[in-house]
């Protein structure tokens, strides 16, 4: 779920272009609002492999293997390269920002593939700092 400007949450699949959602910069020092510019990759009936990550603070997120996520000391890594030695940036209920070590990583097939694009390329999803970028997008950008 993404966190909207008013603090409420919304499923990624229900997010609308023009809404403002909370995000976090690469340094993990603050949160701020960014605009949803486009909804892409809306495949409600597609079943795909996901990495479901849970942190020691019980924050949980499911990502495609090539989806990039902000990792403490490593900038961004694809989900398939994450290990239990990595820590993610999370926002706690009181609004404070912490790094939280990954407790579990499970591979599972889920139905429904969604992605959105924000003005700055990041989003706070389930209160975890995430990128909206996939490795495929990065590679295509280099080719063009």
Short mmCIF file of C-alpha atoms in Angstrom, two decimals:
data_model
loop_
_atom_site.label_atom_id
_atom_site.label_comp_id
_atom_site.label_asym_id
_atom_site.label_seq_id
_atom_site.Cartn_x
_atom_site.Cartn_y
_atom_site.Cartn_z
CA UNK A 1 0.00 0.00 0.00
CA UNK A 2 1.16 3.53 -0.70
CA UNK A 3 0.85 6.27 1.91
CA UNK A 4 -1.17 9.26 0.69
CA UNK A 5 -0.58 12.91 1.57
CA UNK A 6 -3.23 12.82 4.33
CA UNK A 7 -1.59 9.77 5.95
CA UNK A 8 -4.18 7.27 4.76
CA UNK A 9 -3.11 4.23 2.75
CA UNK A 10 -4.30 2.89 -0.57
CA UNK A 11 -3.61 -0.28 -2.53
CA UNK A 12 -1.11 0.31 -5.31
CA UNK A 13 -3.68 -0.93 -7.85
CA UNK A 14 -6.15 1.78 -6.73
CA UNK A 15 -3.70 4.70 -6.88
CA UNK A 16 -4.60 7.47 -9.34
CA UNK A 17 -2.45 9.73 -11.50
CA UNK A 18 -2.12 13.14 -9.84
CA UNK A 19 -2.31 11.84 -6.28
CA UNK A 20 0.51 12.76 -3.93
CA UNK A 21 2.17 9.98 -1.97
CA UNK A 22 4.93 9.93 0.61
CA UNK A 23 8.44 8.90 -0.37
CA UNK A 24 11.98 8.97 0.99
CA UNK A 25 15.23 10.16 -0.65
CA UNK A 26 18.22 7.87 -1.13
CA UNK A 27 19.89 9.04 2.08
CA UNK A 28 16.94 7.89 4.20
CA UNK A 29 16.86 11.09 6.26
CA UNK A 30 13.35 12.45 5.69
CA UNK A 31 10.03 11.80 4.01
CA UNK A 32 8.35 14.12 1.54
CA UNK A 33 5.52 14.12 -1.01
CA UNK A 34 5.87 13.14 -4.66
CA UNK A 35 3.26 13.08 -7.41
CA UNK A 36 2.06 9.92 -9.14
CA UNK A 37 2.74 10.64 -12.82
CA UNK A 38 1.62 7.39 -14.47
CA UNK A 39 0.22 3.98 -13.60
CA UNK A 40 2.02 1.29 -15.59
CA UNK A 41 2.18 -2.46 -15.75
CA UNK A 42 -1.40 -3.00 -14.55
CA UNK A 43 -1.85 -6.71 -15.10
CA UNK A 44 -4.55 -7.85 -12.68
CA UNK A 45 -4.67 -11.46 -13.91
CA UNK A 46 -0.96 -12.08 -14.43
CA UNK A 47 0.72 -14.52 -12.06
CA UNK A 48 4.39 -13.78 -11.44
CA UNK A 49 7.25 -14.58 -9.08
CA UNK A 50 7.66 -12.16 -6.19
CA UNK A 51 10.14 -11.81 -3.36
CA UNK A 52 8.25 -11.10 -0.16
CA UNK A 53 10.50 -9.40 2.34
CA UNK A 54 9.74 -8.87 6.02
CA UNK A 55 11.90 -6.73 8.29
CA UNK A 56 12.60 -7.10 12.01
CA UNK A 57 10.12 -4.24 12.56
CA UNK A 58 7.43 -6.36 10.80
CA UNK A 59 7.31 -4.18 7.69
CA UNK A 60 6.48 -6.38 4.70
CA UNK A 61 6.72 -5.85 0.94
CA UNK A 62 6.44 -8.02 -2.18
CA UNK A 63 8.59 -7.13 -5.21
CA UNK A 64 9.38 -8.66 -8.58
CA UNK A 65 12.90 -10.14 -8.72
CA UNK A 66 14.29 -7.24 -10.78
CA UNK A 67 12.58 -4.46 -8.83
CA UNK A 68 15.05 -2.13 -7.10
CA UNK A 69 14.74 -1.29 -3.42
CA UNK A 70 16.72 1.09 -1.20
CA UNK A 71 19.19 -0.83 0.96
CA UNK A 72 21.30 0.70 3.73
CA UNK A 73 24.98 0.99 2.65
CA UNK A 74 24.21 -0.30 -0.88
CA UNK A 75 22.03 2.38 -2.49
CA UNK A 76 19.56 0.28 -4.53
CA UNK A 77 19.59 -3.49 -5.16
CA UNK A 78 17.21 -5.75 -7.08
CA UNK A 79 14.97 -7.83 -4.82
CA UNK A 80 16.59 -11.07 -6.02
CA UNK A 81 19.96 -9.93 -4.58
CA UNK A 82 18.68 -9.16 -1.08
CA UNK A 83 19.93 -11.24 1.85
CA UNK A 84 19.18 -11.43 5.56
CA UNK A 85 22.29 -9.27 6.10
CA UNK A 86 20.67 -6.25 4.41
CA UNK A 87 18.67 -3.49 6.10
CA UNK A 88 15.87 -1.43 4.54
CA UNK A 89 14.71 2.08 5.43
CA UNK A 90 11.30 2.06 7.12
CA UNK A 91 8.98 4.65 8.62
CA UNK A 92 7.58 3.82 12.06
CA UNK A 93 4.06 4.68 13.28
CA UNK A 94 5.42 7.75 15.11
CA UNK A 95 6.92 9.05 11.83
CA UNK A 96 10.53 8.30 12.72
CA UNK A 97 12.82 6.73 10.13
CA UNK A 98 14.88 3.66 10.95
CA UNK A 99 16.89 1.05 9.14
CA UNK A 100 15.50 -2.40 9.81
CA UNK A 101 17.28 -5.67 9.06
CA UNK A 102 15.52 -8.14 6.79
CA UNK A 103 14.11 -11.01 8.87
CA UNK A 104 12.71 -13.22 6.09
CA UNK A 105 12.77 -13.44 2.30
CA UNK A 106 10.29 -15.76 0.62
CA UNK A 107 9.78 -16.46 -3.05
CA UNK A 108 6.14 -16.88 -3.98
CA UNK A 109 3.85 -16.61 -6.96
CA UNK A 110 1.16 -13.97 -6.72
CA UNK A 111 -1.53 -12.76 -9.08
CA UNK A 112 -1.59 -9.09 -10.03
CA UNK A 113 1.36 -7.01 -11.25
CA UNK A 114 1.27 -3.25 -10.67
CA UNK A 115 3.74 -0.40 -10.93
CA UNK A 116 3.47 3.35 -10.77
CA UNK A 117 5.77 6.17 -11.78
CA UNK A 118 6.37 9.12 -9.50
CA UNK A 119 7.98 12.45 -10.21
CA UNK A 120 11.23 11.44 -8.49
CA UNK A 121 11.25 7.66 -9.08
CA UNK A 122 10.61 6.53 -5.51
CA UNK A 123 7.66 5.69 -3.27
CA UNK A 124 6.96 4.69 0.29
CA UNK A 125 5.24 1.30 -0.03
CA UNK A 126 3.99 -0.37 3.15
CA UNK A 127 6.14 2.23 4.94
CA UNK A 128 9.30 0.90 3.26
CA UNK A 129 11.44 3.12 1.00
CA UNK A 130 11.20 1.60 -2.48
CA UNK A 131 12.10 2.54 -6.02
CA UNK A 132 9.65 2.41 -8.90
CA UNK A 133 12.49 1.27 -11.17
CA UNK A 134 13.15 -2.21 -12.52
CA UNK A 135 16.52 -3.37 -13.90
CA UNK A 136 14.91 -3.73 -17.34
CA UNK A 137 14.07 -0.01 -17.29
CA UNK A 138 17.63 0.89 -16.31
CA UNK A 139 19.08 -1.30 -19.09
CA UNK A 140 16.73 0.18 -21.70
CA UNK A 141 17.70 3.67 -20.60
CA UNK A 142 21.36 2.85 -21.21
CA UNK A 143 20.64 1.49 -24.68
CA UNK A 144 18.68 4.50 -25.89
#
